[in-house]
Coordinates of C-alpha atoms in Angstrom, one line a residue:
L1 CA 27.3 46.9 -46.9
V2 CA 26.3 48.3 -43.5
I3 CA 25.2 45.7 -40.9
G4 CA 23.0 47.2 -38.2
L5 CA 22.9 46.7 -34.4
G6 CA 19.9 44.4 -34.7
V7 CA 21.7 41.7 -36.7
G8 CA 22.5 38.8 -34.4
Q9 CA 25.3 37.1 -36.4
P10 CA 27.2 39.8 -38.3
V11 CA 30.3 37.7 -38.8
R12 CA 28.4 35.0 -40.7
I13 CA 26.7 37.7 -42.8
V14 CA 30.1 39.0 -43.8
Q15 CA 31.3 35.5 -44.7
R16 CA 28.3 34.9 -46.9
T17 CA 28.7 38.3 -48.5
R18 CA 32.3 37.6 -49.3
S19 CA 31.2 34.6 -51.3
I20 CA 29.2 36.9 -53.6
G21 CA 31.4 40.0 -53.7
A22 CA 34.9 39.6 -52.3
D23 CA 35.8 43.3 -52.6
M24 CA 32.7 44.8 -51.1
P25 CA 33.5 47.1 -48.1
V26 CA 31.6 46.1 -45.0
L27 CA 30.9 48.2 -41.8
I28 CA 29.4 46.5 -38.8
L29 CA 27.6 48.8 -36.4
T30 CA 28.3 47.8 -32.8
E31 CA 28.1 49.1 -29.2
P32 CA 31.3 50.9 -28.1
E33 CA 32.2 48.3 -25.5
S34 CA 31.9 45.5 -28.1
R35 CA 34.0 47.1 -30.9
E36 CA 37.4 45.7 -29.8
P37 CA 36.2 42.1 -29.2
L38 CA 34.4 42.2 -32.6
E39 CA 37.6 43.6 -34.3
R40 CA 39.6 40.7 -32.9
T41 CA 37.0 38.2 -34.1
L42 CA 37.1 39.6 -37.6
R43 CA 40.9 39.6 -37.6
Y44 CA 41.0 35.9 -37.2
A45 CA 37.8 34.7 -38.7
P46 CA 38.1 32.7 -42.0
F47 CA 36.7 33.9 -45.3
I48 CA 36.5 37.6 -44.2
G49 CA 39.1 39.3 -46.4
Y50 CA 39.9 43.0 -46.1
D51 CA 38.0 46.2 -45.7
V52 CA 35.7 44.9 -43.0
R53 CA 35.5 47.2 -40.1
P54 CA 33.4 47.4 -36.9
W55 CA 32.0 50.9 -36.2
A56 CA 31.0 52.1 -32.7
S57 CA 27.4 53.5 -32.5
D58 CA 28.6 56.5 -30.5
A59 CA 30.6 57.8 -33.5
L60 CA 27.7 58.0 -36.0
E61 CA 28.6 61.6 -36.9
A62 CA 31.7 60.4 -38.8
L63 CA 29.9 57.4 -40.4
P64 CA 28.9 59.2 -43.7
E65 CA 32.6 60.2 -44.3
A66 CA 33.8 56.7 -43.5
L67 CA 31.2 55.2 -45.9
T68 CA 32.3 57.6 -48.7
K69 CA 36.0 56.7 -48.2
A70 CA 35.2 53.0 -48.2
V71 CA 33.3 53.3 -51.4
D72 CA 36.2 55.3 -52.9
R73 CA 38.7 52.6 -51.9
A74 CA 36.4 49.8 -53.4
L75 CA 36.0 51.7 -56.6
K76 CA 39.7 52.2 -56.9
R77 CA 40.4 48.5 -56.3
R78 CA 37.7 47.5 -58.8
H79 CA 39.2 49.9 -61.3
F80 CA 42.7 48.6 -60.7
N81 CA 41.5 44.9 -60.8
G82 CA 39.6 45.6 -64.0
S83 CA 42.6 47.2 -65.5
L84 CA 44.7 44.1 -64.5
A85 CA 42.0 41.9 -66.0
Q86 CA 42.0 43.9 -69.2
A87 CA 45.8 43.8 -69.4
Q88 CA 45.7 40.0 -69.0
R89 CA 43.2 39.7 -71.8
S90 CA 45.3 42.0 -73.9
L91 CA 48.4 39.9 -73.1
S92 CA 46.6 36.8 -74.2
R93 CA 45.8 38.4 -77.6
L94 CA 49.4 39.6 -78.1
P95 CA 51.6 36.5 -77.5
A96 CA 54.1 37.7 -80.1
S97 CA 55.0 41.0 -78.6
P98 CA 56.5 40.4 -75.1
P99 CA 58.3 43.7 -74.9
Q100 CA 55.1 45.7 -75.6
I101 CA 53.2 43.6 -73.1
T102 CA 55.8 44.2 -70.3
H103 CA 55.7 47.9 -71.1
F104 CA 51.9 47.9 -70.9
V105 CA 51.9 46.2 -67.5
E106 CA 54.5 48.5 -66.1
R107 CA 52.6 51.6 -67.2
L108 CA 49.4 50.1 -65.7
L109 CA 51.2 49.5 -62.4
D110 CA 52.7 53.0 -62.4
R111 CA 49.4 54.7 -62.9
A112 CA 47.6 52.5 -60.2
P113 CA 46.4 54.6 -57.2
I114 CA 47.6 51.8 -54.9
G115 CA 51.2 50.9 -54.1
V116 CA 52.6 47.5 -55.4
L117 CA 55.9 46.0 -54.2
N118 CA 57.4 42.7 -54.9
V119 CA 59.7 41.3 -52.2
D120 CA 61.5 38.1 -51.7
V121 CA 61.1 35.9 -48.6
H122 CA 63.6 38.0 -46.7
G123 CA 61.7 41.2 -47.4
T124 CA 64.2 42.6 -50.0
I125 CA 62.4 44.9 -52.5
L126 CA 62.4 43.4 -56.0
S127 CA 60.2 46.0 -57.8
L128 CA 57.8 48.7 -56.9
N129 CA 55.5 51.1 -58.7
R130 CA 55.4 54.9 -58.7
Y131 CA 52.7 55.2 -56.0
A132 CA 54.8 53.0 -53.7
C133 CA 57.8 55.2 -54.3
R134 CA 55.7 58.2 -53.3
V135 CA 54.4 56.6 -50.2
L136 CA 58.0 55.6 -49.1
S137 CA 59.4 58.9 -50.2
I138 CA 62.2 57.1 -52.1
G139 CA 63.4 56.6 -55.8
E140 CA 63.1 53.4 -57.6
R141 CA 66.9 52.9 -58.0
E142 CA 67.5 53.4 -54.3
A143 CA 64.6 51.2 -53.3
I144 CA 65.4 48.1 -55.4
G145 CA 67.6 45.8 -53.4
A146 CA 66.8 47.5 -50.0
R147 CA 65.1 45.7 -47.2
F148 CA 61.5 46.8 -46.7
T149 CA 62.1 46.7 -43.0
R150 CA 64.3 49.8 -43.5
F151 CA 61.1 51.9 -43.7
L152 CA 59.5 50.4 -40.5
P153 CA 60.3 50.9 -36.8
Q154 CA 62.2 48.1 -35.1
S155 CA 59.1 47.0 -33.3
E156 CA 57.3 46.3 -36.6
H157 CA 60.1 44.0 -38.2
R158 CA 58.9 40.8 -36.6
R159 CA 55.3 41.4 -37.6
L160 CA 56.3 42.1 -41.3
S161 CA 58.2 38.8 -41.4
H162 CA 55.2 37.0 -40.1
V163 CA 53.0 38.6 -42.8
I164 CA 55.4 37.7 -45.6
G165 CA 55.9 34.1 -44.2
G166 CA 52.2 33.7 -43.9
C167 CA 51.6 34.4 -47.6
V168 CA 54.6 32.4 -48.8
A169 CA 53.2 29.3 -47.1
P170 CA 49.6 30.3 -46.7
I171 CA 47.5 28.5 -44.1
R172 CA 44.6 30.8 -44.3
Q173 CA 43.6 34.0 -46.2
Q174 CA 45.7 36.9 -45.2
A175 CA 43.9 39.9 -43.6
P176 CA 45.1 43.5 -44.2
E177 CA 47.6 44.8 -41.7
V178 CA 48.4 48.5 -40.8
F179 CA 52.0 49.4 -40.4
E180 CA 53.8 52.6 -39.5
I181 CA 56.2 53.8 -42.2
L182 CA 59.2 56.1 -41.6
S183 CA 60.0 58.0 -44.7
E184 CA 63.3 59.6 -45.5
A185 CA 61.9 63.0 -44.5
G186 CA 61.3 61.6 -41.0
V187 CA 57.5 61.9 -41.3
A188 CA 55.6 59.0 -39.9
R189 CA 52.8 57.6 -42.1
H190 CA 50.5 54.6 -41.8
V191 CA 49.9 52.2 -44.6
E192 CA 47.6 49.2 -44.9
I193 CA 49.4 46.2 -46.4
I194 CA 47.8 43.2 -48.1
A195 CA 50.3 40.4 -48.9
S196 CA 49.9 37.7 -51.5
S197 CA 52.3 34.9 -52.7
L198 CA 54.7 35.5 -55.6
M199 CA 56.7 33.1 -57.6
D200 CA 59.3 34.0 -60.2
R201 CA 60.4 32.0 -63.3
T202 CA 62.9 30.1 -61.3
G203 CA 60.3 29.0 -58.8
Q204 CA 61.7 31.2 -56.0
L205 CA 58.9 32.3 -53.6
G206 CA 58.3 35.8 -52.5
S207 CA 55.4 38.2 -51.8
T208 CA 53.5 40.9 -53.5
L209 CA 52.6 43.7 -51.1
I210 CA 49.6 46.0 -51.9
I211 CA 50.0 49.1 -49.8
Q212 CA 47.6 52.0 -49.4
D213 CA 48.2 55.2 -47.4
V214 CA 45.7 55.2 -44.4
T215 CA 47.5 57.9 -42.4
D216 CA 44.4 60.1 -42.2
R217 CA 42.2 57.2 -41.2
V218 CA 44.6 56.1 -38.5
L219 CA 45.1 59.6 -37.1
A220 CA 41.3 60.2 -37.1
E221 CA 40.9 56.9 -35.3
R222 CA 43.5 57.9 -32.7
R223 CA 41.8 61.3 -32.2
R224 CA 38.5 59.5 -31.8
Q225 CA 40.0 57.0 -29.3
S226 CA 41.8 59.9 -27.5
A227 CA 38.5 61.8 -27.3
E228 CA 36.7 58.7 -26.0
E229 CA 39.4 58.2 -23.4
A230 CA 39.1 61.9 -22.4
L231 CA 35.3 61.5 -22.2
R232 CA 35.6 58.3 -20.1
A233 CA 38.1 60.1 -17.8
S234 CA 35.8 63.0 -17.5
E235 CA 32.9 60.7 -16.7
R236 CA 35.0 59.0 -14.1
R237 CA 35.9 62.3 -12.5
Y238 CA 32.3 63.4 -12.7
R239 CA 31.1 60.2 -11.1
E240 CA 33.7 60.3 -8.4
L241 CA 32.7 63.9 -7.7
V242 CA 29.0 63.0 -7.6
E243 CA 29.5 60.0 -5.4
T244 CA 31.7 61.8 -2.9
M245 CA 29.4 64.9 -2.5
N246 CA 27.9 65.6 0.9
E247 CA 24.6 66.3 -0.7
G248 CA 22.2 63.7 -2.1
L249 CA 21.5 63.8 -5.8
A250 CA 18.5 62.4 -7.7
L251 CA 17.8 62.7 -11.4
T252 CA 14.2 62.3 -12.6
D253 CA 12.5 62.1 -16.0
A254 CA 9.7 64.4 -17.2
D255 CA 7.2 62.4 -15.0
Y256 CA 9.4 62.8 -11.9
R257 CA 10.4 59.2 -11.9
I258 CA 13.9 58.6 -10.4
T259 CA 16.5 57.6 -13.0
F260 CA 19.7 58.0 -10.9
V261 CA 20.7 58.6 -7.3
N262 CA 24.2 58.9 -5.9
Q263 CA 25.5 57.0 -2.9
T264 CA 25.0 59.9 -0.5
F265 CA 21.3 59.9 -1.4
C266 CA 21.1 56.2 -0.6
D267 CA 22.8 56.7 2.7
M268 CA 20.7 59.7 3.5
F269 CA 17.4 58.0 2.7
G270 CA 18.4 54.5 3.9
V271 CA 17.7 52.8 0.6
E272 CA 19.5 50.9 -2.1
S273 CA 19.9 52.5 -5.6
G274 CA 18.0 49.6 -7.3
A275 CA 15.1 50.0 -4.9
V276 CA 14.4 53.7 -5.8
V277 CA 15.3 53.9 -9.5
G278 CA 12.1 53.9 -11.4
R279 CA 9.9 55.0 -8.5
P280 CA 8.1 58.4 -8.4
L281 CA 9.9 60.9 -6.3
H282 CA 6.8 61.8 -4.3
S283 CA 6.6 58.1 -3.1
L284 CA 9.4 58.9 -0.6
V285 CA 7.9 62.2 0.8
H286 CA 6.3 62.4 4.2
P287 CA 2.5 62.6 4.1
Q288 CA 2.6 66.1 5.6
D289 CA 4.6 67.5 2.7
E290 CA 3.1 65.4 -0.1
A291 CA 0.5 68.0 -1.2
M292 CA 3.2 70.7 -1.2
L293 CA 5.6 68.6 -3.3
R294 CA 2.9 67.6 -5.8
S295 CA 1.9 71.3 -6.1
R296 CA 5.5 72.2 -7.0
M297 CA 5.8 69.3 -9.5
A298 CA 2.5 70.4 -11.1
A299 CA 3.9 74.0 -11.4
R300 CA 7.2 72.9 -12.9
D301 CA 7.0 75.2 -15.9
D302 CA 5.9 78.3 -13.9
C303 CA 7.7 77.6 -10.6
P304 CA 11.3 79.1 -10.5
P305 CA 14.0 77.0 -8.9
S306 CA 14.1 77.6 -5.1
R307 CA 15.3 76.0 -1.9
F308 CA 12.6 74.7 0.4
E309 CA 12.4 72.3 3.4
T310 CA 10.8 68.9 2.9
A311 CA 10.1 66.0 5.2
W312 CA 10.7 62.4 3.8
V313 CA 10.3 58.9 5.1
R314 CA 13.6 56.9 5.3
G315 CA 13.7 53.2 4.4
D316 CA 13.7 52.4 8.2
G317 CA 10.6 54.5 8.8
Q318 CA 12.4 57.4 10.4
V319 CA 11.6 61.0 9.3
L320 CA 14.3 62.8 7.3
H321 CA 14.3 66.6 6.8
T322 CA 16.1 68.1 3.8
L323 CA 16.7 71.4 2.2
T324 CA 15.6 70.6 -1.3
S325 CA 17.0 72.4 -4.3
P326 CA 15.5 71.5 -7.7
R327 CA 17.1 72.2 -11.1
H328 CA 14.8 71.8 -14.1
F329 CA 16.0 70.6 -17.5
L330 CA 14.4 71.9 -20.8
D331 CA 14.9 70.7 -24.3
D332 CA 15.5 73.0 -27.3
H333 CA 11.8 73.7 -27.6
G334 CA 11.5 74.7 -23.9
S335 CA 9.7 71.5 -22.9
F336 CA 10.4 70.0 -19.5
T337 CA 12.5 66.9 -19.8
G338 CA 13.6 66.2 -16.2
C339 CA 14.9 67.5 -12.9
L340 CA 18.0 67.3 -10.8
G341 CA 17.2 67.4 -7.0
V342 CA 19.9 68.3 -4.6
F343 CA 19.1 67.3 -1.0
T344 CA 20.9 68.6 2.1
D345 CA 20.2 66.8 5.3
I346 CA 19.0 69.2 8.0
T347 CA 17.5 66.6 10.3
E348 CA 19.9 67.5 13.1
R349 CA 19.4 71.2 12.6
K350 CA 15.6 70.7 12.8
R351 CA 16.1 68.7 16.0
V352 CA 18.2 71.6 17.4
E353 CA 15.6 74.1 16.3
Q354 CA 12.9 72.0 18.0
G355 CA 14.9 72.0 21.2
E356 CA 15.5 75.7 21.0
R357 CA 11.8 76.2 20.3
Q358 CA 10.9 74.1 23.3
R359 CA 13.3 76.2 25.5
L360 CA 11.8 79.3 24.1
L361 CA 8.3 78.1 25.0
E362 CA 9.5 77.2 28.5
L363 CA 11.0 80.7 28.9
A364 CA 8.0 82.3 27.5
H365 CA 5.7 80.3 29.8
F366 CA 7.9 81.2 32.8
S367 CA 7.8 84.9 31.7
R368 CA 4.0 84.8 31.4
V369 CA 3.6 83.2 34.8
T370 CA 6.0 85.8 36.3
T371 CA 4.0 88.6 34.6
I372 CA 0.7 87.4 36.0
G373 CA 2.4 87.0 39.4
Q374 CA 3.6 90.6 39.3
M375 CA 0.0 91.7 38.3
S376 CA -1.6 89.5 41.1
S377 CA -2.7 92.5 43.3
Q378 CA -4.3 94.3 40.3
I379 CA -5.9 91.0 39.1
A380 CA -7.2 90.3 42.6
H381 CA -8.7 93.8 42.7
E382 CA -10.2 93.3 39.3
L383 CA -11.8 90.0 40.3
S384 CA -13.0 91.3 43.7
Q385 CA -15.3 93.8 42.0
P386 CA -17.6 91.4 40.2
L387 CA -17.3 88.9 43.1
S388 CA -18.3 91.7 45.6
A389 CA -21.1 92.7 43.4
I390 CA -22.4 89.2 43.2
N391 CA -22.1 88.8 47.0
A392 CA -24.0 92.1 47.6
L393 CA -26.7 91.4 45.1
S394 CA -27.3 87.8 46.2
S395 CA -27.4 88.9 49.9
A396 CA -29.9 91.7 49.1
L397 CA -32.0 89.3 47.1
V398 CA -32.1 86.8 50.0
K399 CA -33.2 89.5 52.5
L400 CA -36.0 90.6 50.1
F401 CA -37.1 87.0 49.8
E402 CA -37.1 86.6 53.6
A403 CA -39.2 89.8 54.0
N404 CA -41.4 88.8 51.1
A405 CA -40.8 92.3 49.7
T406 CA -39.7 91.6 46.1
S407 CA -41.5 91.3 42.9
V408 CA -40.9 88.9 40.0
E409 CA -39.5 91.7 37.8
E410 CA -37.2 93.0 40.5
T411 CA -36.0 89.4 41.2
R412 CA -35.4 88.8 37.4
G413 CA -33.3 92.1 37.1
T414 CA -31.2 91.2 40.2
L415 CA -30.5 87.7 38.9
H416 CA -29.6 89.2 35.5
E417 CA -27.1 91.6 37.1
I418 CA -25.6 88.7 39.1
S419 CA -25.2 86.7 35.9
E420 CA -23.5 89.6 34.1
Q421 CA -21.0 90.0 37.0
A422 CA -20.3 86.3 37.0
K423 CA -19.6 86.4 33.2
R424 CA -17.2 89.3 33.8
A425 CA -15.3 87.3 36.5
R426 CA -15.3 84.2 34.2
E427 CA -13.9 86.2 31.3
I428 CA -11.1 87.5 33.5
V429 CA -10.3 83.9 34.6
I430 CA -10.4 82.5 31.1
R431 CA -8.1 85.2 29.7
L432 CA -5.6 84.5 32.5
R433 CA -5.9 80.8 32.0
D434 CA -5.3 81.1 28.2
F435 CA -2.5 83.5 28.7
V436 CA -0.5 81.3 31.1
R437 CA -1.2 77.9 29.6
R438 CA 1.7 75.9 28.3
A439 CA 1.4 74.5 24.7
E440 CA 3.4 73.9 21.5
I441 CA 3.8 76.7 19.0
Q442 CA 0.7 76.6 16.8
F443 CA 1.0 78.8 13.7
T444 CA -2.4 80.0 12.6
A445 CA -3.8 83.0 10.7
I446 CA -4.6 85.6 13.3
D447 CA -5.9 89.2 13.3
L448 CA -3.3 91.4 14.9
N449 CA -5.8 94.2 15.6
E450 CA -8.0 91.7 17.6
T451 CA -4.9 90.5 19.4
I452 CA -4.0 94.1 20.4
R453 CA -7.5 94.6 21.8
T454 CA -7.3 91.3 23.8
V455 CA -4.0 92.3 25.3
L456 CA -5.4 95.7 26.3
R457 CA -8.2 94.0 28.1
L458 CA -5.6 92.0 30.0
A459 CA -3.6 95.1 30.7
S460 CA -6.6 97.4 31.4
V461 CA -6.4 96.5 35.1
E462 CA -2.9 97.9 35.4
S463 CA -3.6 100.9 33.1
R464 CA -6.6 102.0 35.1
H465 CA -4.8 101.4 38.4
R466 CA -2.0 103.7 37.3
G467 CA -4.3 106.2 35.7
M468 CA -2.8 106.4 32.2
T469 CA -4.4 107.2 28.8
V470 CA -4.4 104.5 26.1
E471 CA -4.7 105.5 22.5
L472 CA -5.4 103.1 19.6
D473 CA -4.7 103.8 15.9
L474 CA -5.4 100.5 14.2
A475 CA -5.6 100.4 10.4
E476 CA -8.6 98.6 9.0
D477 CA -8.8 95.7 6.6
L478 CA -5.3 94.5 7.4
P479 CA -4.4 91.0 6.2
E480 CA -3.9 88.3 8.7
V481 CA -0.5 87.1 9.9
R482 CA 0.6 83.5 10.5
A483 CA 1.6 83.3 14.1
D484 CA 1.0 81.7 17.5
R485 CA -1.8 83.7 19.2
I486 CA -0.6 83.2 22.8
L487 CA 3.0 84.2 22.0
M488 CA 1.9 87.3 20.1
E489 CA -0.2 88.3 23.1
Q490 CA 2.8 87.8 25.3
V491 CA 4.9 90.0 23.0
L492 CA 2.4 92.8 23.1
L493 CA 1.9 92.5 26.9
N494 CA 5.6 92.6 27.5
L495 CA 5.9 95.8 25.4
V496 CA 2.8 97.4 27.1
R497 CA 4.0 96.6 30.6
N498 CA 7.5 97.9 29.8
A499 CA 5.9 101.1 28.6
V500 CA 3.7 101.3 31.8
D501 CA 6.8 100.8 34.0
A502 CA 8.7 103.4 32.0
M503 CA 6.0 106.1 32.7
E504 CA 5.8 105.4 36.4
P505 CA 7.8 108.5 37.4
L506 CA 5.4 110.8 35.5
P507 CA 2.3 112.3 36.9
P508 CA -0.8 110.3 35.8
A509 CA -2.0 113.1 33.5
Q510 CA 1.2 112.8 31.4
R511 CA 1.1 109.0 31.0
R512 CA 0.1 108.2 27.5
L513 CA 0.3 104.8 25.8
Q514 CA -0.1 104.6 22.0
L515 CA -0.6 101.4 20.0
S516 CA -0.9 101.4 16.2
S517 CA -0.9 99.0 13.3
A518 CA -0.3 99.5 9.7
A519 CA 0.6 97.7 6.5
H520 CA 4.4 97.6 5.9
G521 CA 5.0 97.1 2.2
H522 CA 2.9 94.5 0.3
D523 CA 3.5 91.5 2.5
A524 CA 4.0 92.6 6.1
I525 CA 2.3 94.4 9.0
R526 CA 4.0 96.7 11.5
V527 CA 2.8 97.2 15.1
T528 CA 4.1 100.2 17.1
V529 CA 4.0 100.7 20.9
T530 CA 4.9 104.2 22.0
D531 CA 5.0 105.7 25.5
S532 CA 5.5 109.2 26.9
G533 CA 8.2 108.2 29.3
P534 CA 11.8 109.4 29.5
G535 CA 12.9 107.4 26.4
L536 CA 15.9 105.2 25.7
P537 CA 19.5 106.6 25.8
D538 CA 21.4 105.8 22.6
E539 CA 24.0 103.8 24.5
L540 CA 21.3 101.4 25.8
I541 CA 19.4 100.8 22.6
A542 CA 21.9 98.2 21.4
Q543 CA 21.9 96.3 24.7
I544 CA 18.2 96.2 25.8
F545 CA 17.5 93.0 23.8
K546 CA 20.4 91.1 25.4
P547 CA 19.5 88.4 28.0
F548 CA 19.7 89.5 31.6
F549 CA 20.2 93.2 30.7
T550 CA 17.7 95.3 32.6
T551 CA 17.3 98.9 33.8
K552 CA 14.8 97.9 36.5
N553 CA 15.8 97.3 40.1
E554 CA 13.7 94.1 40.4
G555 CA 13.8 93.0 36.7
M556 CA 15.3 89.8 35.4
G557 CA 16.3 91.2 32.0
M558 CA 14.6 88.4 30.0
G559 CA 11.4 90.1 28.9
L560 CA 12.7 91.8 25.8
A561 CA 15.1 88.9 25.0
I562 CA 12.2 86.5 24.9
T563 CA 10.2 89.0 22.9
L564 CA 12.9 89.3 20.3
S565 CA 13.3 85.5 20.1
V566 CA 9.5 85.1 19.6
I567 CA 9.4 87.7 16.8
Q568 CA 12.4 86.1 15.1
A569 CA 10.8 82.6 15.3
H570 CA 7.9 84.2 13.3
D571 CA 10.4 85.5 10.6
G572 CA 9.8 89.1 11.8
T573 CA 11.9 92.0 13.0
L574 CA 11.9 94.0 16.3
E575 CA 13.6 97.4 16.8
A576 CA 13.7 100.1 19.5
T577 CA 14.1 103.8 18.9
R578 CA 13.3 107.1 20.5
G579 CA 9.7 108.2 20.0
P580 CA 8.8 111.4 18.2
G581 CA 7.7 112.9 21.6
G582 CA 10.8 111.8 23.5
G583 CA 9.6 108.5 24.9
A584 CA 10.5 105.0 23.8
M585 CA 9.1 103.4 20.6
F586 CA 9.1 99.7 19.9
Q587 CA 8.2 98.4 16.5
F588 CA 7.9 94.8 15.3
T589 CA 7.1 93.6 11.8
L590 CA 5.5 90.3 10.8
P591 CA 5.0 88.8 7.3
T592 CA 1.4 88.4 6.3
A593 CA -0.2 84.9 5.9
P594 CA -0.4 83.6 2.3
R595 CA -3.9 83.9 0.8
A596 CA -5.8 80.7 0.4
E597 CA -6.5 79.8 -3.2
P598 CA -10.2 79.8 -4.0
S599 CA -11.6 76.3 -4.3

């Protein structure tokens, strides 16, 4: 009989079963933590008998073997009991042949697959069958008259006396007990003993001990308990490791609902474990990153594990930034079953990066203002031309009006020219205003070729003033890059003005400035600025990007350092080499902007 986990009163079921079949083996399935309490209950409950065992639900793999052994024991007992009953019936039919009856019973006991010993109240062996001799590893002559405690460790003597005393003066039905037996060969074995009362012809009380070798069962149980303890120890070590990690951990199911979080996660997110278990993971994410996180969740089967930055909302409303590392779990069929998220707190790093970015913006703004200040004379000259033209045209038009010597067509043409010159002056002012304005970094998709042309318009004043030739070699149909437009203009203007300054010692006819753009691999664009100046000595190439290093008499040494910082903030690279014609060549590379998915 196997009693399942859903039965609410298994002990009563066993007691009722015993009233029908007293020798039926019973296994009660139970939760692992309830096995020992149930075992104690069965040990002392009335009308239970023997061969009733609780079986933990985490050891179901061994259940078929245990059932088979239980059935084998029951069959052997039934066979033995049937043989005894048959012997008793034979004895009742043969009252005139006592010697033959005794011989028949002795043969039956010797052939029984269970050990049978008769002992007196002190535990002295009165008789035993052949199976008992084999279990005790002793001969019959040597065993008779010996104390049964001889075969037990000292720690078991008191318990055996209690078992024998309990069946001599029975208060309740005896339950089977397991004892350790020390044989003459020194090999420890385990036997299950069932004691019943015995009375000889003189009325002296004793006990009949039915013993069965259960060494294999006991050893298997010990191995199971040892494995369970090792598993519990491993689980404790794993839990201690998980709980003391510096990273937050969160387990989710296939629907990304949280099933477990460690203490670091709770401290990091400012929540209690019970408040987040069962919630969708995306319910904690910051609104700015919710679309990104949902996209990654939707692409769980095609998205390889990677580390990415995510913003979250803590329990107190503060923003938390983490480096998130997901690990997907798949079953044997390759289906997604859940995810382990590892969260590293980078809020402080983001704060430092924000501070550095702000300082970079301040330095870049200062550098732009300084650059415009250095170009003030050229800018004034550039503005004076349209303003002078406007002044001259308007004065001439006034005189013509006063002399009443102008026509409508001539007046319209003059006003149109004044408007064009005003637009020219306005464009110069707007370009200067946009260039020197102070703002946060705004990453947008920009066209680098258009940015190069805008910078050349800003620098055209100085290039014309110094009489140099500007050559453009811009590749067509280049993808856009994700960058801040103002900072990219500053990078290009810094490189252009450095090239212009480097060519100052040369005659105007030899001053050539080249700007080119081209694809660099599949996901980057490279921009090159080359001049025809004296070039860079090898010993200076490694130093020119250091702050406050300069080769100019009036330079601050911050232009190229700021340029490098801006390029690195855009995940790009900047390098300086000698040009093919002997001048200096600066090249920077920027990653292209990701293509927008078609809607």
